PDB file of C-alpha atoms in Angstrom:
ATOM      1  CA  UNK A 166      10.413 -16.358 -23.545  1.00  0.00           C
ATOM      2  CA  UNK A 167      13.308 -14.459 -23.280  1.00  0.00           C
ATOM      3  CA  UNK A 168      15.830 -16.848 -22.610  1.00  0.00           C
ATOM      4  CA  UNK A 169      15.734 -18.520 -25.977  1.00  0.00           C
ATOM      5  CA  UNK A 170      18.612 -18.108 -27.834  1.00  0.00           C
ATOM      6  CA  UNK A 171      18.855 -16.907 -31.562  1.00  0.00           C
ATOM      7  CA  UNK A 172      19.038 -19.703 -33.934  1.00  0.00           C
ATOM      8  CA  UNK A 173      20.816 -19.017 -37.713  1.00  0.00           C
ATOM      9  CA  UNK A 174      19.190 -19.577 -40.793  1.00  0.00           C
ATOM     10  CA  UNK A 175      20.059 -22.974 -41.478  1.00  0.00           C
ATOM     11  CA  UNK A 176      18.533 -24.143 -38.263  1.00  0.00           C
ATOM     12  CA  UNK A 177      15.108 -23.200 -39.032  1.00  0.00           C
ATOM     13  CA  UNK A 178      12.450 -25.312 -41.049  1.00  0.00           C
ATOM     14  CA  UNK A 179      10.679 -24.741 -43.652  1.00  0.00           C
ATOM     15  CA  UNK A 180       8.187 -22.679 -41.497  1.00  0.00           C
ATOM     16  CA  UNK A 181       9.282 -20.693 -38.359  1.00  0.00           C
ATOM     17  CA  UNK A 182       6.128 -21.906 -36.650  1.00  0.00           C
ATOM     18  CA  UNK A 183       7.393 -25.424 -37.381  1.00  0.00           C
ATOM     19  CA  UNK A 184      10.596 -24.460 -35.730  1.00  0.00           C
ATOM     20  CA  UNK A 185       9.231 -22.614 -32.898  1.00  0.00           C
ATOM     21  CA  UNK A 186       6.518 -24.999 -32.116  1.00  0.00           C
ATOM     22  CA  UNK A 187       9.663 -27.861 -31.801  1.00  0.00           C
ATOM     23  CA  UNK A 188      12.129 -25.758 -29.904  1.00  0.00           C
ATOM     24  CA  UNK A 189      12.790 -26.936 -26.504  1.00  0.00           C
ATOM     25  CA  UNK A 190      10.626 -25.114 -23.745  1.00  0.00           C
ATOM     26  CA  UNK A 191       7.421 -24.392 -26.287  1.00  0.00           C
ATOM     27  CA  UNK A 192       5.598 -27.833 -25.809  1.00  0.00           C
ATOM     28  CA  UNK A 193       2.620 -26.074 -23.950  1.00  0.00           C
ATOM     29  CA  UNK A 194       2.055 -24.266 -27.235  1.00  0.00           C
ATOM     30  CA  UNK A 195       0.030 -25.375 -29.983  1.00  0.00           C
ATOM     31  CA  UNK A 196       0.425 -24.137 -34.219  1.00  0.00           C
ATOM     32  CA  UNK A 197      -1.470 -21.233 -34.695  1.00  0.00           C
ATOM     33  CA  UNK A 198      -3.686 -21.751 -38.233  1.00  0.00           C
ATOM     34  CA  UNK A 199      -2.103 -19.532 -40.807  1.00  0.00           C
ATOM     35  CA  UNK A 200      -5.474 -18.151 -41.354  1.00  0.00           C
ATOM     36  CA  UNK A 201      -6.194 -16.899 -38.031  1.00  0.00           C
ATOM     37  CA  UNK A 202      -2.809 -15.546 -38.035  1.00  0.00           C
ATOM     38  CA  UNK A 203      -2.989 -13.350 -41.370  1.00  0.00           C
ATOM     39  CA  UNK A 204      -6.611 -11.996 -40.185  1.00  0.00           C
ATOM     40  CA  UNK A 205      -5.808  -8.195 -38.934  1.00  0.00           C
ATOM     41  CA  UNK A 206      -9.066  -8.613 -37.027  1.00  0.00           C
ATOM     42  CA  UNK A 207      -7.377 -11.289 -34.850  1.00  0.00           C
ATOM     43  CA  UNK A 208      -4.739  -8.870 -34.277  1.00  0.00           C
ATOM     44  CA  UNK A 209      -6.247  -5.866 -33.451  1.00  0.00           C
ATOM     45  CA  UNK A 210      -4.004  -4.144 -30.424  1.00  0.00           C
ATOM     46  CA  UNK A 211      -0.745  -5.934 -30.886  1.00  0.00           C
ATOM     47  CA  UNK A 212       0.981  -3.382 -32.843  1.00  0.00           C
ATOM     48  CA  UNK A 213       0.821  -1.595 -29.431  1.00  0.00           C
ATOM     49  CA  UNK A 214       2.376  -4.214 -27.300  1.00  0.00           C
ATOM     50  CA  UNK A 215       5.308  -5.299 -29.921  1.00  0.00           C
ATOM     51  CA  UNK A 216       7.924  -3.841 -31.475  1.00  0.00           C
ATOM     52  CA  UNK A 217       8.867  -4.145 -34.783  1.00  0.00           C
ATOM     53  CA  UNK A 218       5.325  -5.142 -35.218  1.00  0.00           C
ATOM     54  CA  UNK A 219       5.360  -5.619 -39.158  1.00  0.00           C
ATOM     55  CA  UNK A 220       8.679  -7.436 -39.379  1.00  0.00           C
ATOM     56  CA  UNK A 221       7.442  -9.915 -36.527  1.00  0.00           C
ATOM     57  CA  UNK A 222       4.309 -10.716 -37.976  1.00  0.00           C
ATOM     58  CA  UNK A 223       6.189 -11.197 -41.534  1.00  0.00           C
ATOM     59  CA  UNK A 224       8.638 -13.598 -39.669  1.00  0.00           C
ATOM     60  CA  UNK A 225       6.118 -15.661 -38.059  1.00  0.00           C
ATOM     61  CA  UNK A 226       3.898 -15.727 -41.278  1.00  0.00           C
ATOM     62  CA  UNK A 227       7.031 -16.647 -43.219  1.00  0.00           C
ATOM     63  CA  UNK A 228       7.463 -13.624 -45.593  1.00  0.00           C
ATOM     64  CA  UNK A 229       9.917 -11.800 -43.910  1.00  0.00           C
ATOM     65  CA  UNK A 230      12.820 -10.767 -46.564  1.00  0.00           C
ATOM     66  CA  UNK A 231      14.570  -7.993 -44.665  1.00  0.00           C
ATOM     67  CA  UNK A 232      18.456  -8.206 -45.021  1.00  0.00           C
ATOM     68  CA  UNK A 233      19.833  -6.870 -41.433  1.00  0.00           C
ATOM     69  CA  UNK A 234      22.539  -7.551 -39.266  1.00  0.00           C
ATOM     70  CA  UNK A 235      22.495 -10.309 -36.497  1.00  0.00           C
ATOM     71  CA  UNK A 236      21.712  -7.750 -33.359  1.00  0.00           C
ATOM     72  CA  UNK A 237      18.722  -6.597 -35.265  1.00  0.00           C
ATOM     73  CA  UNK A 238      17.616  -9.859 -36.277  1.00  0.00           C
ATOM     74  CA  UNK A 239      17.714 -11.265 -32.645  1.00  0.00           C
ATOM     75  CA  UNK A 240      15.564  -8.155 -31.962  1.00  0.00           C
ATOM     76  CA  UNK A 241      13.088  -8.978 -34.364  1.00  0.00           C
ATOM     77  CA  UNK A 242      13.156 -12.977 -33.323  1.00  0.00           C
ATOM     78  CA  UNK A 243      12.323 -12.270 -29.647  1.00  0.00           C
ATOM     79  CA  UNK A 244       9.419  -9.761 -31.083  1.00  0.00           C
ATOM     80  CA  UNK A 245       8.220 -12.218 -33.216  1.00  0.00           C
ATOM     81  CA  UNK A 246       8.100 -15.181 -30.205  1.00  0.00           C
ATOM     82  CA  UNK A 247       6.000 -12.351 -28.307  1.00  0.00           C
ATOM     83  CA  UNK A 248       3.911 -11.441 -30.703  1.00  0.00           C
ATOM     84  CA  UNK A 249       3.343 -15.631 -31.192  1.00  0.00           C
ATOM     85  CA  UNK A 250       2.598 -15.809 -27.432  1.00  0.00           C
ATOM     86  CA  UNK A 251       0.294 -12.860 -27.734  1.00  0.00           C
ATOM     87  CA  UNK A 252      -2.061 -14.203 -30.459  1.00  0.00           C
ATOM     88  CA  UNK A 253      -1.728 -17.975 -29.149  1.00  0.00           C
ATOM     89  CA  UNK A 254      -3.808 -16.349 -26.127  1.00  0.00           C
ATOM     90  CA  UNK A 255      -6.113 -15.610 -28.238  1.00  0.00           C
ATOM     91  CA  UNK A 256      -6.310 -18.828 -30.654  1.00  0.00           C
ATOM     92  CA  UNK A 257      -6.704 -21.167 -27.746  1.00  0.00           C
ATOM     93  CA  UNK A 258      -9.769 -20.031 -26.717  1.00  0.00           C
ATOM     94  CA  UNK A 259     -11.373 -20.196 -30.241  1.00  0.00           C
ATOM     95  CA  UNK A 260     -12.464 -23.463 -31.349  1.00  0.00           C
ATOM     96  CA  UNK A 261      -9.967 -24.869 -33.647  1.00  0.00           C
ATOM     97  CA  UNK A 262      -7.449 -23.597 -30.551  1.00  0.00           C
ATOM     98  CA  UNK A 263      -9.628 -25.280 -27.859  1.00  0.00           C
ATOM     99  CA  UNK A 264      -9.840 -28.618 -30.238  1.00  0.00           C
ATOM    100  CA  UNK A 265      -5.940 -28.406 -30.594  1.00  0.00           C
ATOM    101  CA  UNK A 266      -5.159 -27.786 -27.006  1.00  0.00           C
ATOM    102  CA  UNK A 267      -7.602 -30.673 -25.586  1.00  0.00           C
ATOM    103  CA  UNK A 268      -5.481 -33.225 -27.848  1.00  0.00           C
ATOM    104  CA  UNK A 269      -2.435 -32.023 -25.602  1.00  0.00           C
ATOM    105  CA  UNK A 270      -4.542 -31.941 -22.163  1.00  0.00           C
ATOM    106  CA  UNK A 271      -5.494 -35.802 -23.292  1.00  0.00           C
ATOM    107  CA  UNK A 272      -1.719 -37.255 -23.492  1.00  0.00           C
ATOM    108  CA  UNK A 273      -0.653 -35.176 -20.417  1.00  0.00           C
ATOM    109  CA  UNK A 274       1.905 -32.982 -22.302  1.00  0.00           C
ATOM    110  CA  UNK A 275       1.232 -30.106 -19.606  1.00  0.00           C
ATOM    111  CA  UNK A 276       1.867 -32.545 -16.832  1.00  0.00           C
ATOM    112  CA  UNK A 277       0.537 -34.170 -14.252  1.00  0.00           C
ATOM    113  CA  UNK A 278      -1.019 -33.166 -10.996  1.00  0.00           C
ATOM    114  CA  UNK A 279       1.744 -33.529  -8.309  1.00  0.00           C
ATOM    115  CA  UNK A 280      -0.680 -33.997  -5.449  1.00  0.00           C
ATOM    116  CA  UNK A 281      -0.768 -37.610  -4.393  1.00  0.00           C
ATOM    117  CA  UNK A 282      -4.664 -37.458  -4.084  1.00  0.00           C
ATOM    118  CA  UNK A 283      -5.316 -36.264  -7.184  1.00  0.00           C
ATOM    119  CA  UNK A 284      -3.898 -39.899  -9.189  1.00  0.00           C
ATOM    120  CA  UNK A 285      -1.760 -37.886 -11.654  1.00  0.00           C
ATOM    121  CA  UNK A 286      -4.628 -35.904 -13.222  1.00  0.00           C
ATOM    122  CA  UNK A 287      -3.235 -33.800 -15.880  1.00  0.00           C
ATOM    123  CA  UNK A 288      -2.644 -30.575 -15.969  1.00  0.00           C
ATOM    124  CA  UNK A 289      -3.651 -27.420 -18.171  1.00  0.00           C
ATOM    125  CA  UNK A 290      -1.430 -24.325 -18.485  1.00  0.00           C
ATOM    126  CA  UNK A 291      -2.864 -21.031 -17.062  1.00  0.00           C
ATOM    127  CA  UNK A 292      -2.017 -17.444 -16.235  1.00  0.00           C
ATOM    128  CA  UNK A 293      -2.637 -15.397 -13.269  1.00  0.00           C
ATOM    129  CA  UNK A 294      -2.470 -12.075 -15.412  1.00  0.00           C
ATOM    130  CA  UNK A 295      -3.912 -11.094 -18.852  1.00  0.00           C
ATOM    131  CA  UNK A 296      -1.232  -8.910 -18.946  1.00  0.00           C
ATOM    132  CA  UNK A 297       1.983  -9.331 -20.443  1.00  0.00           C
ATOM    133  CA  UNK A 298       5.266  -9.900 -18.425  1.00  0.00           C
ATOM    134  CA  UNK A 299       3.614  -9.730 -15.014  1.00  0.00           C
ATOM    135  CA  UNK A 300       3.052 -13.394 -13.989  1.00  0.00           C
ATOM    136  CA  UNK A 301       4.568 -16.702 -15.234  1.00  0.00           C
ATOM    137  CA  UNK A 302       2.253 -19.637 -16.779  1.00  0.00           C
ATOM    138  CA  UNK A 303       1.352 -21.980 -14.203  1.00  0.00           C
ATOM    139  CA  UNK A 304      -0.445 -25.250 -14.216  1.00  0.00           C
ATOM    140  CA  UNK A 305      -3.898 -25.668 -12.999  1.00  0.00           C
ATOM    141  CA  UNK A 306      -5.422 -28.894 -12.041  1.00  0.00           C
ATOM    142  CA  UNK A 307      -9.567 -28.973 -12.585  1.00  0.00           C
ATOM    143  CA  UNK A 308      -9.771 -32.026  -9.797  1.00  0.00           C
ATOM    144  CA  UNK A 309      -8.598 -30.071  -6.362  1.00  0.00           C
ATOM    145  CA  UNK A 310      -8.889 -26.988  -8.128  1.00  0.00           C
ATOM    146  CA  UNK A 311      -5.180 -25.693  -7.860  1.00  0.00           C
ATOM    147  CA  UNK A 312      -2.168 -24.389  -9.355  1.00  0.00           C
ATOM    148  CA  UNK A 313       1.378 -25.720  -9.611  1.00  0.00           C
ATOM    149  CA  UNK A 314       4.506 -24.592 -10.857  1.00  0.00           C
ATOM    150  CA  UNK A 315       5.849 -26.054 -14.095  1.00  0.00           C
ATOM    151  CA  UNK A 316       8.656 -28.880 -13.259  1.00  0.00           C
ATOM    152  CA  UNK A 317      11.174 -27.841 -15.886  1.00  0.00           C
ATOM    153  CA  UNK A 318      12.956 -24.026 -15.886  1.00  0.00           C
ATOM    154  CA  UNK A 319      12.318 -23.269 -19.538  1.00  0.00           C
ATOM    155  CA  UNK A 320       8.285 -23.638 -18.654  1.00  0.00           C
ATOM    156  CA  UNK A 321       8.475 -21.674 -15.659  1.00  0.00           C
ATOM    157  CA  UNK A 322      10.080 -19.076 -17.404  1.00  0.00           C
ATOM    158  CA  UNK A 323       7.171 -18.608 -19.880  1.00  0.00           C
ATOM    159  CA  UNK A 324       5.095 -15.682 -19.631  1.00  0.00           C
ATOM    160  CA  UNK A 325       1.625 -16.646 -18.227  1.00  0.00           C
ATOM    161  CA  UNK A 326      -0.171 -14.178 -20.544  1.00  0.00           C
ATOM    162  CA  UNK A 327       0.436 -16.297 -23.556  1.00  0.00           C
ATOM    163  CA  UNK A 328      -2.185 -18.533 -22.137  1.00  0.00           C
ATOM    164  CA  UNK A 329      -4.797 -16.166 -20.462  1.00  0.00           C
ATOM    165  CA  UNK A 330      -6.836 -16.520 -17.007  1.00  0.00           C
ATOM    166  CA  UNK A 331      -9.773 -17.860 -19.342  1.00  0.00           C
ATOM    167  CA  UNK A 332      -8.335 -20.435 -21.175  1.00  0.00           C
ATOM    168  CA  UNK A 333      -8.300 -23.460 -18.443  1.00  0.00           C
ATOM    169  CA  UNK A 334     -12.029 -22.887 -17.471  1.00  0.00           C
ATOM    170  CA  UNK A 335     -13.673 -21.924 -21.163  1.00  0.00           C
ATOM    171  CA  UNK A 336     -12.262 -25.434 -21.948  1.00  0.00           C
ATOM    172  CA  UNK A 337     -14.337 -27.314 -19.765  1.00  0.00           C
ATOM    173  CA  UNK A 338     -17.261 -25.094 -20.157  1.00  0.00           C
ATOM    174  CA  UNK A 339     -17.432 -26.361 -23.699  1.00  0.00           C
ATOM    175  CA  UNK A 340     -16.602 -29.955 -23.291  1.00  0.00           C
ATOM    176  CA  UNK A 341     -18.565 -30.304 -19.689  1.00  0.00           C
ATOM    177  CA  UNK A 342     -17.731 -34.267 -19.701  1.00  0.00           C
ATOM    178  CA  UNK A 343     -13.791 -33.602 -18.978  1.00  0.00           C
ATOM    179  CA  UNK A 344     -15.009 -31.653 -15.679  1.00  0.00           C
ATOM    180  CA  UNK A 345     -13.461 -34.692 -13.184  1.00  0.00           C
ATOM    181  CA  UNK A 346     -15.077 -35.501  -9.935  1.00  0.00           C
ATOM    182  CA  UNK A 347     -14.075 -33.350  -7.253  1.00  0.00           C
ATOM    183  CA  UNK A 348     -11.033 -35.138  -5.212  1.00  0.00           C
ATOM    184  CA  UNK A 349     -13.051 -35.863  -1.427  1.00  0.00           C
ATOM    185  CA  UNK A 350      -9.698 -37.275  -0.321  1.00  0.00           C
ATOM    186  CA  UNK A 351      -7.868 -35.548   2.267  1.00  0.00           C
ATOM    187  CA  UNK A 352      -4.849 -36.142   4.343  1.00  0.00           C
ATOM    188  CA  UNK A 353      -5.986 -36.572   7.847  1.00  0.00           C
ATOM    189  CA  UNK A 354      -3.180 -35.587   9.900  1.00  0.00           C
ATOM    190  CA  UNK A 355      -2.681 -38.455  12.847  1.00  0.00           C
ATOM    191  CA  UNK A 356      -0.951 -38.861  16.208  1.00  0.00           C
ATOM    192  CA  UNK A 357       0.428 -42.389  16.810  1.00  0.00           C
ATOM    193  CA  UNK A 358      -2.995 -43.264  14.977  1.00  0.00           C
ATOM    194  CA  UNK A 359      -5.253 -40.985  16.302  1.00  0.00           C
ATOM    195  CA  UNK A 360      -6.950 -38.202  14.126  1.00  0.00           C
ATOM    196  CA  UNK A 361      -6.060 -34.611  15.310  1.00  0.00           C
ATOM    197  CA  UNK A 362      -8.942 -32.900  16.780  1.00  0.00           C
ATOM    198  CA  UNK A 363     -10.548 -30.919  13.772  1.00  0.00           C
ATOM    199  CA  UNK A 364     -12.677 -28.241  16.550  1.00  0.00           C
ATOM    200  CA  UNK A 365      -9.332 -27.587  17.616  1.00  0.00           C
ATOM    201  CA  UNK A 366      -7.383 -27.001  14.647  1.00  0.00           C
ATOM    202  CA  UNK A 367     -10.170 -24.679  13.845  1.00  0.00           C
ATOM    203  CA  UNK A 368     -10.233 -22.647  16.952  1.00  0.00           C
ATOM    204  CA  UNK A 369      -6.115 -22.252  16.920  1.00  0.00           C
ATOM    205  CA  UNK A 370      -6.537 -21.121  13.259  1.00  0.00           C
ATOM    206  CA  UNK A 371      -9.397 -18.585  13.853  1.00  0.00           C
ATOM    207  CA  UNK A 372      -7.575 -17.350  17.161  1.00  0.00           C
ATOM    208  CA  UNK A 373      -4.521 -16.666  14.714  1.00  0.00           C
ATOM    209  CA  UNK A 374      -6.001 -14.898  12.410  1.00  0.00           C
ATOM    210  CA  UNK A 375      -7.777 -12.656  14.917  1.00  0.00           C
ATOM    211  CA  UNK A 376      -4.207 -12.171  16.311  1.00  0.00           C
ATOM    212  CA  UNK A 377      -2.867 -11.522  13.408  1.00  0.00           C
ATOM    213  CA  UNK A 378      -5.150  -9.140  12.261  1.00  0.00           C
ATOM    214  CA  UNK A 379      -5.471  -7.123  15.375  1.00  0.00           C
ATOM    215  CA  UNK A 380      -1.972  -6.539  15.501  1.00  0.00           C
ATOM    216  CA  UNK A 381      -2.207  -5.229  11.803  1.00  0.00           C
ATOM    217  CA  UNK A 382      -4.341  -2.856  12.680  1.00  0.00           C
ATOM    218  CA  UNK A 383      -2.983  -1.654  15.451  1.00  0.00           C
ATOM    219  CA  UNK A 384       0.415  -1.127  13.460  1.00  0.00           C
ATOM    220  CA  UNK A 385      -1.394   1.018  10.810  1.00  0.00           C
ATOM    221  CA  UNK A 386      -3.670   2.713  12.923  1.00  0.00           C
ATOM    222  CA  UNK A 387      -6.523   2.408  10.600  1.00  0.00           C
ATOM    223  CA  UNK A 388      -9.735   3.800  11.878  1.00  0.00           C
ATOM    224  CA  UNK A 389     -12.657   1.591  10.608  1.00  0.00           C
ATOM    225  CA  UNK A 390     -15.392  -0.688  11.749  1.00  0.00           C
ATOM    226  CA  UNK A 391     -12.660  -3.220  12.718  1.00  0.00           C
ATOM    227  CA  UNK A 392     -11.839  -0.982  15.874  1.00  0.00           C
ATOM    228  CA  UNK A 393     -14.803  -1.418  18.118  1.00  0.00           C
ATOM    229  CA  UNK A 394     -14.021  -5.442  17.036  1.00  0.00           C
ATOM    230  CA  UNK A 395     -10.507  -4.904  18.175  1.00  0.00           C
ATOM    231  CA  UNK A 396     -11.798  -3.475  21.359  1.00  0.00           C
ATOM    232  CA  UNK A 397     -14.525  -5.963  21.858  1.00  0.00           C
ATOM    233  CA  UNK A 398     -11.557  -8.421  21.581  1.00  0.00           C
ATOM    234  CA  UNK A 399      -9.117  -6.731  23.999  1.00  0.00           C
ATOM    235  CA  UNK A 400     -12.453  -6.604  26.503  1.00  0.00           C
ATOM    236  CA  UNK A 401     -12.776 -10.786  26.252  1.00  0.00           C
ATOM    237  CA  UNK A 402      -8.877 -11.317  26.817  1.00  0.00           C
ATOM    238  CA  UNK A 403      -9.126  -9.057  29.738  1.00  0.00           C
ATOM    239  CA  UNK A 404     -12.243 -10.525  31.297  1.00  0.00           C
ATOM    240  CA  UNK A 405     -10.682 -14.095  30.357  1.00  0.00           C
ATOM    241  CA  UNK A 406      -7.667 -13.135  32.291  1.00  0.00           C
ATOM    242  CA  UNK A 407      -9.667 -12.125  35.090  1.00  0.00           C
ATOM    243  CA  UNK A 408     -11.607 -15.357  35.052  1.00  0.00           C
ATOM    244  CA  UNK A 409      -8.237 -17.041  35.197  1.00  0.00           C
ATOM    245  CA  UNK A 410      -7.239 -15.021  38.228  1.00  0.00           C
ATOM    246  CA  UNK A 411     -10.259 -15.550  40.063  1.00  0.00           C
ATOM    247  CA  UNK A 412      -9.857 -19.118  39.313  1.00  0.00           C
ATOM    248  CA  UNK A 413      -6.639 -19.628  40.862  1.00  0.00           C
ATOM    249  CA  UNK A 414      -7.419 -17.411  43.753  1.00  0.00           C
ATOM    250  CA  UNK A 415     -10.606 -19.729  44.742  1.00  0.00           C
ATOM    251  CA  UNK A 416      -8.272 -22.373  44.029  1.00  0.00           C
ATOM    252  CA  UNK A 417      -5.392 -20.990  46.803  1.00  0.00           C
ATOM    253  CA  UNK A 418      -8.479 -20.378  48.841  1.00  0.00           C
ATOM    254  CA  UNK A 419      -9.644 -23.801  48.824  1.00  0.00           C
ATOM    255  CA  UNK A 420      -6.173 -25.422  50.042  1.00  0.00           C
ATOM    256  CA  UNK A 421      -6.356 -22.750  52.495  1.00  0.00           C
ATOM    257  CA  UNK A 422      -9.281 -24.230  53.993  1.00  0.00           C
ATOM    258  CA  UNK A 423      -8.393 -27.418  53.547  1.00  0.00           C
ATOM    259  CA  UNK A 424      -5.069 -27.031  55.032  1.00  0.00           C
ATOM    260  CA  UNK A 425      -6.859 -25.481  58.214  1.00  0.00           C
ATOM    261  CA  UNK A 426      -9.344 -28.383  58.495  1.00  0.00           C
ATOM    262  CA  UNK A 427      -7.592 -31.377  58.397  1.00  0.00           C
ATOM    263  CA  UNK A 428      -3.869 -30.329  59.080  1.00  0.00           C
ATOM    264  CA  UNK A 429      -1.644 -29.278  61.959  1.00  0.00           C
ATOM    265  CA  UNK A 430       0.469 -26.162  61.387  1.00  0.00           C
ATOM    266  CA  UNK A 431       3.493 -25.612  63.515  1.00  0.00           C
ATOM    267  CA  UNK A 432       3.725 -21.895  64.538  1.00  0.00           C
ATOM    268  CA  UNK A 433       6.772 -19.871  64.504  1.00  0.00           C
ATOM    269  CA  UNK A 434       6.896 -19.871  68.322  1.00  0.00           C
ATOM    270  CA  UNK A 435       6.554 -23.922  68.395  1.00  0.00           C
ATOM    271  CA  UNK A 436       2.776 -24.090  69.403  1.00  0.00           C
ATOM    272  CA  UNK A 437       0.380 -26.330  67.230  1.00  0.00           C
ATOM    273  CA  UNK A 438      -2.369 -24.103  65.759  1.00  0.00           C
TER     274      UNK A 438
END
């Protein structure tokens, strides 16, 4: 939100909220009802999160009348945008807020899932943290249950706390008919038309994870129950190596027997053995 530039008074519409919602990069936001903004109970604790809180609230509610210079005005505007975002996270989990966001969801205002097998399923904004200035907003697909980065850089820099971690999931609890059928389609790797062996891929993945864990434990020298497991892994690897060596020795012995029984060997002196 800090990337937005200041606008002069002449650029504002009748209401600050209308200007804010219509600004480029704010398409994910819905308009908060004035009754909700003026109810002090809904703003509990935000005065500690927002600098120049009262001035910012006055600006958002269109009662701002402070005569200040441009620098001070820019600071208050930045605080007003931050305040609106924090209130927005609370508003969109209310009945009225969910209804407004539902309309935007149905129109795919938040974008569509980039995963091919989700067939352009609409997305919902979601935060990975409820704390401000921690993680930017992501887009959640209810079909594949994964999150994606927004396409636009304006949206990608938006604070995820302005939508919160719970909104998308509360929406589907309130409107269960919207829960999509989970995507059972998966991309199947093939080599010349033949499927990759799933069991072999799983074994390779497990082996890599095991080796990574063992290396981390050795590097950090952690004394835990995993140490015993690590020793067992080492023992198993030693046993495997011994078995491989025994197999090689047996193969060499078999070749020697085969050579002694069915072939003639020329001795160094010229005599046949």
